[in-house]
Short mmCIF file of C-alpha atoms and ligand atoms in Angstrom, two decimals:
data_model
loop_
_atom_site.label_atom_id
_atom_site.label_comp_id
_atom_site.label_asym_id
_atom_site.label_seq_id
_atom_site.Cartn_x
_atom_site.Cartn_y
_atom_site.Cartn_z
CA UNK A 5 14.08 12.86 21.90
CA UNK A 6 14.86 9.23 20.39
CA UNK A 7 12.84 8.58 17.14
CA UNK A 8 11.90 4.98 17.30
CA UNK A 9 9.36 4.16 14.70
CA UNK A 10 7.13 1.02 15.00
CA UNK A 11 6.44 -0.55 11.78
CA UNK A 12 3.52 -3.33 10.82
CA UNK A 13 3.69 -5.13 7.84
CA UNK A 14 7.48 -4.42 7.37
CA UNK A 15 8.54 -6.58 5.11
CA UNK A 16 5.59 -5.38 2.23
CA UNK A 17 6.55 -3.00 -0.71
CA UNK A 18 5.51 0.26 1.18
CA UNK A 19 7.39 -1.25 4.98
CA UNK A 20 10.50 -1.50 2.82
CA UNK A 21 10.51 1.55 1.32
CA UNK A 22 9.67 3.34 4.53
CA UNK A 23 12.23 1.27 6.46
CA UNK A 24 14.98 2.86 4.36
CA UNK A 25 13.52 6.42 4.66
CA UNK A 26 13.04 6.51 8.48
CA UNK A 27 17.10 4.88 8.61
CA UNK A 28 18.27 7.74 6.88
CA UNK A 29 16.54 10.16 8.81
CA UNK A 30 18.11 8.60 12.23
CA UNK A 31 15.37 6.54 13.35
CA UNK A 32 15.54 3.08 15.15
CA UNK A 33 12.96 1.06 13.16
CA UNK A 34 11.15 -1.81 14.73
CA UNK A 35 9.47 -4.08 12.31
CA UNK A 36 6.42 -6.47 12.78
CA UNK A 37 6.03 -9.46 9.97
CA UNK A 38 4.67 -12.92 9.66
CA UNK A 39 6.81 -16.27 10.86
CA UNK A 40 6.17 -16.70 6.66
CA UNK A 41 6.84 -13.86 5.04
CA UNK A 42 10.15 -13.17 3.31
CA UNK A 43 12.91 -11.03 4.02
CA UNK A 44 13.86 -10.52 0.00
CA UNK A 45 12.78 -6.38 0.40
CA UNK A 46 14.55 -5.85 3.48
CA UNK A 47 18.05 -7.25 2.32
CA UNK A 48 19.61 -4.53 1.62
CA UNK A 49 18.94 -3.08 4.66
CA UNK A 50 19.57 -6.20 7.23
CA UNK A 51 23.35 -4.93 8.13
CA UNK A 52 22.07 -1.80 10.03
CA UNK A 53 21.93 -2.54 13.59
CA UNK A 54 19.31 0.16 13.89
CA UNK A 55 16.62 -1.76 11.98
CA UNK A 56 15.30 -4.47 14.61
CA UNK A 57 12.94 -7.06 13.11
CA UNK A 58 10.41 -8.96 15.21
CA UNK A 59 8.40 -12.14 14.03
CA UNK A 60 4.74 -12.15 15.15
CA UNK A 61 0.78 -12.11 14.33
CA UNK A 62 -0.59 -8.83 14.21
CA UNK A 63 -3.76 -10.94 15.42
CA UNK A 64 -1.67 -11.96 18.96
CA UNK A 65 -3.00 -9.36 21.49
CA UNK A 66 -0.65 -9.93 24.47
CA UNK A 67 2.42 -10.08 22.24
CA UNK A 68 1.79 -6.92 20.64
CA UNK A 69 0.99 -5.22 23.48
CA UNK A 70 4.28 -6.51 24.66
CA UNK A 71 5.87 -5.30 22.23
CA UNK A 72 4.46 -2.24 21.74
CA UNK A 73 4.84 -1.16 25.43
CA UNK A 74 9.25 -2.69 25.32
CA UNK A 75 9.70 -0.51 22.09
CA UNK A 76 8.58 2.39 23.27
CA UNK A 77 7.76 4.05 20.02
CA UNK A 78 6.85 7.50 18.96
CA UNK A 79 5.66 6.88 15.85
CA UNK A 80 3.53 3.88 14.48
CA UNK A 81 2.76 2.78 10.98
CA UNK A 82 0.45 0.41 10.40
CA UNK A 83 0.29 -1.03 7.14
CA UNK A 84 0.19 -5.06 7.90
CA UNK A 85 -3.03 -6.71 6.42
CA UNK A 86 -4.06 -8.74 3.66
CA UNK A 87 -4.49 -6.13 1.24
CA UNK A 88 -5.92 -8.46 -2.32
CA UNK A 89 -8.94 -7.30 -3.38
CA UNK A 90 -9.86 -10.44 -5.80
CA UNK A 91 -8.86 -12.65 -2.70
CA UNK A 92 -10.81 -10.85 -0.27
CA UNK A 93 -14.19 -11.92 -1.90
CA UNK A 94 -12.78 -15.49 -1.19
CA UNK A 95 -11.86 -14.89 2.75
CA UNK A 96 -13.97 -12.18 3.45
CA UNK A 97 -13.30 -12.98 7.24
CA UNK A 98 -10.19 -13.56 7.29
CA UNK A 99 -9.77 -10.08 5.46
CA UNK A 100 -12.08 -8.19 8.17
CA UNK A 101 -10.46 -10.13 11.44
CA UNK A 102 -6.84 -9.19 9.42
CA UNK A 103 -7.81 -5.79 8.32
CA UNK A 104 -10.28 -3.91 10.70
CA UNK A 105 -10.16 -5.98 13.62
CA UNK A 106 -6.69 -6.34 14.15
CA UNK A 107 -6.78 -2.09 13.86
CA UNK A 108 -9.17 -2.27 16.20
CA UNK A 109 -7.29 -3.80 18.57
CA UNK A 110 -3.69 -2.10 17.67
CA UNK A 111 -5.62 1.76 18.25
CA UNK A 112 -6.76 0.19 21.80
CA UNK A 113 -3.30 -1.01 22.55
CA UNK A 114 -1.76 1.86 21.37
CA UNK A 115 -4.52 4.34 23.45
CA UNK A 116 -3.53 2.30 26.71
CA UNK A 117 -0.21 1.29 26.17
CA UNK A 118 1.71 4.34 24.10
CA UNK A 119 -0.41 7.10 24.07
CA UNK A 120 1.39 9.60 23.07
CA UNK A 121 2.63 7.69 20.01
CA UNK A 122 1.60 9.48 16.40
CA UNK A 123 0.07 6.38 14.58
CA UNK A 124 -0.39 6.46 10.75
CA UNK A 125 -3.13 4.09 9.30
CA UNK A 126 -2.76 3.13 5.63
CA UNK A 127 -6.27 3.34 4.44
CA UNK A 128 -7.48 2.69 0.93
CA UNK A 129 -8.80 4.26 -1.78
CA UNK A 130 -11.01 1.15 -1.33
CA UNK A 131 -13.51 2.63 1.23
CA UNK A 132 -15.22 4.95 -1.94
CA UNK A 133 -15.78 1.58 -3.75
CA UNK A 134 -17.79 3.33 -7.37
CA UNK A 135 -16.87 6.55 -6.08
CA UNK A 136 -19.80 9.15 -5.58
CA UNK A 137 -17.72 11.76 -7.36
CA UNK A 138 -14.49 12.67 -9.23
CA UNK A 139 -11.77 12.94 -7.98
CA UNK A 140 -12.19 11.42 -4.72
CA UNK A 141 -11.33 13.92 -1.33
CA UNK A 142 -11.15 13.66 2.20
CA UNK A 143 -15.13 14.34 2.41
CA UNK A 144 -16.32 11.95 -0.33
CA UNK A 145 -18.49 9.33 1.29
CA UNK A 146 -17.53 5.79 2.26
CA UNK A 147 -19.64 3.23 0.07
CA UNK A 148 -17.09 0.09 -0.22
CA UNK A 149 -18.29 -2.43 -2.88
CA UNK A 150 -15.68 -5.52 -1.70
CA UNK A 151 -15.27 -6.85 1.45
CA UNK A 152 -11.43 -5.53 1.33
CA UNK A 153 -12.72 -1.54 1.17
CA UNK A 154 -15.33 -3.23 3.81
CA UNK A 155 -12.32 -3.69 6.20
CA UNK A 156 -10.91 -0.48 5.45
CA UNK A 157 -13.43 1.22 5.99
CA UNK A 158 -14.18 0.22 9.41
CA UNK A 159 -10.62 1.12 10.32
CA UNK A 160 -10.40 4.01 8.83
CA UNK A 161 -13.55 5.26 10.49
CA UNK A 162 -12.17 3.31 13.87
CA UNK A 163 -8.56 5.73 13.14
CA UNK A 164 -10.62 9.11 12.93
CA UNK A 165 -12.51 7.82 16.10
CA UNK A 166 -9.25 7.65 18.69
CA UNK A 167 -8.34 10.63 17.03
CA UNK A 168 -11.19 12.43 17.58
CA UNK A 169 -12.86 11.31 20.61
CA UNK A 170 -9.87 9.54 22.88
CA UNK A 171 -7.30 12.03 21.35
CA UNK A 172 -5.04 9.99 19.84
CA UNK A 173 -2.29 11.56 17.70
CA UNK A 174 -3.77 9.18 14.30
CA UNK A 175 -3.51 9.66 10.84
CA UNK A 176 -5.41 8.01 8.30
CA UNK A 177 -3.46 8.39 4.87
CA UNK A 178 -6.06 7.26 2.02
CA UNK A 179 -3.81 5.52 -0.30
CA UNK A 180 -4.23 4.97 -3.92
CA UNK A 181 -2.64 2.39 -5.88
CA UNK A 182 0.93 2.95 -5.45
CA UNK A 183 3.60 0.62 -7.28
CA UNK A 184 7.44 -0.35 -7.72
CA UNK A 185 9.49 -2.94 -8.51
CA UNK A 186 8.70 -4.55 -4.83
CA UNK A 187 5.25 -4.75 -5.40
CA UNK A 188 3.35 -8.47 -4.85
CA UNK A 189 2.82 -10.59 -7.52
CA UNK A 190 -0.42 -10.48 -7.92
CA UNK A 191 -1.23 -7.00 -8.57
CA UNK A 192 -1.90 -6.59 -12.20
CA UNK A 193 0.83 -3.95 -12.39
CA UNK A 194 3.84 -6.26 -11.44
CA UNK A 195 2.01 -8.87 -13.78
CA UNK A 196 2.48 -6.88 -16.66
CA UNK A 197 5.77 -5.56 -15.88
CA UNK A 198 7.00 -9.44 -15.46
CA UNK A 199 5.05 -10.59 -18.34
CA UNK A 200 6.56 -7.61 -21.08
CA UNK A 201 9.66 -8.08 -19.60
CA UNK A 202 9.59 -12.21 -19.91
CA UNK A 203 7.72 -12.27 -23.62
CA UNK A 204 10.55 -9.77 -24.50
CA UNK A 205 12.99 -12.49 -23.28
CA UNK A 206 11.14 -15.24 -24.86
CA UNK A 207 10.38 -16.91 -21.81
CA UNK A 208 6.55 -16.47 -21.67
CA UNK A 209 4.12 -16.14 -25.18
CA UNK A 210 1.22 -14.60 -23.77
CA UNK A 211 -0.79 -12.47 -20.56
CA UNK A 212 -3.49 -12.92 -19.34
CA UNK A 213 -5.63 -10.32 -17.65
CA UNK A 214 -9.02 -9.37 -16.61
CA UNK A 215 -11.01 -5.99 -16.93
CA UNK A 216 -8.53 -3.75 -18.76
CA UNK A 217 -10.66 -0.92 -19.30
CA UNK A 218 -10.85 -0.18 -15.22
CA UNK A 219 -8.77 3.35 -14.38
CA UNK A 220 -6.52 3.63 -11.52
CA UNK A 221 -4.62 6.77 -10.14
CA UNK A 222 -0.95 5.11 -10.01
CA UNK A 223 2.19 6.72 -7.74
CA UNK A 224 5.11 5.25 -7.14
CA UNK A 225 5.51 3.56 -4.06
CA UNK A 226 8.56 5.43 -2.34
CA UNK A 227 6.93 8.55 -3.11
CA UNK A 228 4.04 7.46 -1.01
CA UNK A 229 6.23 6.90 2.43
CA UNK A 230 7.55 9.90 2.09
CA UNK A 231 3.92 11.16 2.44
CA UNK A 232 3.20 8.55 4.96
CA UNK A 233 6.37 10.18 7.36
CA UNK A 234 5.48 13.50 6.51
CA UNK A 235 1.87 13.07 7.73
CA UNK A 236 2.98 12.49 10.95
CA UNK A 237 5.69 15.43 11.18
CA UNK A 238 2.94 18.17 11.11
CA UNK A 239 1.47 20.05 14.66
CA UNK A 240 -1.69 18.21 14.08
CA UNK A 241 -3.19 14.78 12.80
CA UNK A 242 -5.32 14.30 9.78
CA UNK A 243 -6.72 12.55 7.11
CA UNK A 244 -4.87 13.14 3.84
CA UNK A 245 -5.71 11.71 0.53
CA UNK A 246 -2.43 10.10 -1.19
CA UNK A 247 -2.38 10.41 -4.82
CA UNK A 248 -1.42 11.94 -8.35
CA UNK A 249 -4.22 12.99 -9.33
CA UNK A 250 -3.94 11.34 -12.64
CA UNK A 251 -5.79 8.53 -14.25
CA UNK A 252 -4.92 5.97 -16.73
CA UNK A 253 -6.42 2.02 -17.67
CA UNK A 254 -5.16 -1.08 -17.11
CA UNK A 255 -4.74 -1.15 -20.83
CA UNK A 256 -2.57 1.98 -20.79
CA UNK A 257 -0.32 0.33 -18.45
CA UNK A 258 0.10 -2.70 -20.82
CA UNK A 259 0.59 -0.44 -23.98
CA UNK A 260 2.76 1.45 -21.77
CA UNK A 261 4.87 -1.44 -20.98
CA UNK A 262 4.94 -3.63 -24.32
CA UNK A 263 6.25 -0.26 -25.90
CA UNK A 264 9.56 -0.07 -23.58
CA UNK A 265 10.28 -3.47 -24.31
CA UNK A 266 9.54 -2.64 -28.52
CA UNK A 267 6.36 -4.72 -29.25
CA UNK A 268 3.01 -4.55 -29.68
CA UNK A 269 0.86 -5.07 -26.52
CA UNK A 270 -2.35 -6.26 -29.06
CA UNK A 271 -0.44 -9.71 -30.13
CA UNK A 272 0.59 -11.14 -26.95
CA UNK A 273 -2.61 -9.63 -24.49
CA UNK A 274 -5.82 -12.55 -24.10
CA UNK A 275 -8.67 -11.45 -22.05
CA UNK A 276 -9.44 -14.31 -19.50
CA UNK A 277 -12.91 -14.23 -18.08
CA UNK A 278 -12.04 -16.23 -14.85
CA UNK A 279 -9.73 -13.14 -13.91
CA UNK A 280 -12.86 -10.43 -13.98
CA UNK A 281 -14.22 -9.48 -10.24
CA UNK A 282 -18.00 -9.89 -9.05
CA UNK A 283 -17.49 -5.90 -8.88
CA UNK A 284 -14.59 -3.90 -9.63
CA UNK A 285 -14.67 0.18 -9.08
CA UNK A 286 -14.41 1.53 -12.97
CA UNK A 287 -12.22 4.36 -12.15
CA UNK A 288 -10.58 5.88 -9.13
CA UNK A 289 -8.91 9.33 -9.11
CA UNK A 290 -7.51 11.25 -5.94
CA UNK A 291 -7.18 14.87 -4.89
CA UNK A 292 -4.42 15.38 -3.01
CA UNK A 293 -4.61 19.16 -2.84
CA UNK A 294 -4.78 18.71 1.22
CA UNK A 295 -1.72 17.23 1.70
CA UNK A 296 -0.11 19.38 -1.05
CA UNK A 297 -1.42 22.45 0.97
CA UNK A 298 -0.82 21.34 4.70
CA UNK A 299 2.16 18.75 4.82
CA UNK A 300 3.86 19.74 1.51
CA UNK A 301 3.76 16.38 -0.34
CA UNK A 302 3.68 15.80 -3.48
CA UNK A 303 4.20 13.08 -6.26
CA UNK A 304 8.17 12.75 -7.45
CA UNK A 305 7.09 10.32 -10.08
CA UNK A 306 4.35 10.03 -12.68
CA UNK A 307 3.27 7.12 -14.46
CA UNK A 308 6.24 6.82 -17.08
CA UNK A 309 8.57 6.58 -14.49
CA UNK A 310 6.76 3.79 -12.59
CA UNK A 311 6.28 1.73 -16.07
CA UNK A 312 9.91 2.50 -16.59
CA UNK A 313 10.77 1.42 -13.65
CA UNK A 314 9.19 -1.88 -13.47
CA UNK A 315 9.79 -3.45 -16.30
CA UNK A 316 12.94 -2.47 -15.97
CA UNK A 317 13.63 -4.15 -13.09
CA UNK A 318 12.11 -7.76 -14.40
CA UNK A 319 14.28 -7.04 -17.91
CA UNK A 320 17.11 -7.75 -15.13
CA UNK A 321 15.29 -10.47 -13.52
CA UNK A 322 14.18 -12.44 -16.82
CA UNK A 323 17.88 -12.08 -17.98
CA UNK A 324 19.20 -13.70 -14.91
CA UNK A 325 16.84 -16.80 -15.90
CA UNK A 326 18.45 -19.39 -17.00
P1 GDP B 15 -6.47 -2.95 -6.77
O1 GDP B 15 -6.94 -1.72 -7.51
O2 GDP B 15 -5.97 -2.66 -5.39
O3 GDP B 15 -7.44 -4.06 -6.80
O4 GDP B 15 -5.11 -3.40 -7.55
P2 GDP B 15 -4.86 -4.52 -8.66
O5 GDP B 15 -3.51 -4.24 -9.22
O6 GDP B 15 -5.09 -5.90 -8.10
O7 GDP B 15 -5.99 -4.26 -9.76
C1 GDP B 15 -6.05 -3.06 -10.49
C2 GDP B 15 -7.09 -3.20 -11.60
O8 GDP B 15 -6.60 -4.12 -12.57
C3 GDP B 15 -8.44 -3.75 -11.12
O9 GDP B 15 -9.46 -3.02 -11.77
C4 GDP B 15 -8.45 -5.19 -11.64
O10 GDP B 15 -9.75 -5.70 -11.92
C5 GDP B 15 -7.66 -5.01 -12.93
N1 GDP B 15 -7.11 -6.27 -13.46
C6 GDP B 15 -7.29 -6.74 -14.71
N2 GDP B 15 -6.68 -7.92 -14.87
C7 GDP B 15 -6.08 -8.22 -13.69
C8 GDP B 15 -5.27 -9.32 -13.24
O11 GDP B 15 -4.99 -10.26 -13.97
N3 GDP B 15 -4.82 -9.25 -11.94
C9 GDP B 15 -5.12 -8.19 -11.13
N4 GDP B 15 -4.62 -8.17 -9.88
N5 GDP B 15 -5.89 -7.16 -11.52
C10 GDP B 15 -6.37 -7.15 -12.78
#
């Protein structure tokens, strides 16, 4: 049978990185992203006929249903959204209508249009807002504090309903922060990366962050499509918790980071008040044992490598500065 995958949000950090993984395993990749958003992750993979890119708003029923039902696809991964915490307590309804709703309406296209499609849903580590225990599994309770894990949420829950009830072949994979060199600007990661890298160059003096003492579980980004394909290779669909199972600060990161480029995080870091978040989860950490035991994934990378990796990546960029 063809394998034609059906990808939202293709032109992100994690539709890149599966773009390139579903190509090399013979797949014809369709791709969904904004009239706006740029191509700059996908460029190195624009001269393969195989991956066909199609402009359009995840929020325009007809023409994804269109789409959807022309394509054809067996497998869908939906990862399009506005996915910002700090911004989603500024458009909290933009963030629902772009995160759950527009779900929402892709699981009913999908149940009427392509039902026998496997659909993956990139959930959040999000929906466990201050989590009720740690780590965080597949049965830890929902209690979002932002309207982002809100969204997510709903979705999620939505996912695990067509699966469960209309028998939908859907995933939910509950992602925890995963990074790279392609991730957006404004998560504190790539901030720090950019900023050792540019203060190391002489370009920048100082950086400025917010609550450093908050704990995230990072992976590395290409690690976590692999999981994402390999979810929807097994006989049956689940909900998997995507992580390493290891947690370290914000502050770790920058210590982390300062050191590769040989200086001292202390005498460039400020602390700026206007960056801190009306509420901000002090530490998430996944188990992944269920998708270790029944899909076979786990982590490549730990959190060295991703560091390493980063601000290695914007020591190349800051030299090409003029
Ligand atoms: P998130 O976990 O999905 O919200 O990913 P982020 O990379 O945006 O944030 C990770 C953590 O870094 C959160 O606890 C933020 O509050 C914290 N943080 C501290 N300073 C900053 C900053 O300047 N920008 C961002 N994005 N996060 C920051």
């Amino acid at each position: 049978m063809a394998k034609i995958a059906f990808i939202t949000g293709v032109s992100g950090q994690d539709g890149s990185y599966l773009s390139e993984l579903l190509l090399s395993e013979g797949y014809e990749v369709h791709g969904l992203l904004r009239h706006a958003s740029s191509l700059q992750n996908l460029a190195h993979l624009l001269t393969d006929d195989r991956l066909k890119l199609h402009r359009g708003d995840i929020q325009d029923e007809s023409a994804l249903r269109r789409l959807v039902a022309e394509i054809r696809p067996t497998e869908i991964y939906h990862l399009a959204g506005q996915t910002n915490v700090a911004r989603s307590f500024e458009l909290p309804i933009e963030t629902v209508h772009d995160v759950a709703i527009a779900t929402l309406r892709l699981l009913e296209i999908v149940r009427h249009t392509a039902p026998a499609a496997r659909l993956f849903h990139a959930s959040s580590a999000e929906i466990f807002g201050n989590p009720a225990e740690q780590p965080q599994t597949e049965t830890t309770p929902m209690r979002p504090i932002n309207p982002y894990g809100c969204a997510k949420a709903f979705a999620t829950q939505m996912t695990s309903v067509y699966r469960d009830s209309l028998a939908l072949f859907a995933c939910n994979g509950i992602l925890y922060n995963h990074e790279s060199p392609r991730r957006g600007e404004n998560f504190v990661t790539r901030k720090i990366a950019r900023a050792a890298a540019r203060i190391a160059r002489g370009l920048e003096r100082e950086l400025k962050l917010g609550n450093i003492e908050a704990r995230r579980d990072w992976g590395a980004a290409d690690d976590y499509a692999r999981a994402m394909w390999m979810t929807l290779q097994q006989q049956a669909p689940g909900d998997y918790i995507i992580a390493t199972g290891e947690t370290h600060s914000v502050r770790e990161f920058v210590d982390a980071a300062f050191a590769i480029v040989g200086l001292k995080a202390d005498e460039y870091l400020k602390i700026d008040e206007t960056l801190l978040r009306p509420s901000d989860p002090a530490q998430m950490v996944g188990d992944a044992a269920k998708i270790a035991r029944e899909v076979g994934w786990k982590p490549a990378k730990k959190f060295g490598d991703v560091v390493q990796e980063m601000v290695a990546a914007e020591l190349k960029l800051a030299g090409a500065t003029p």
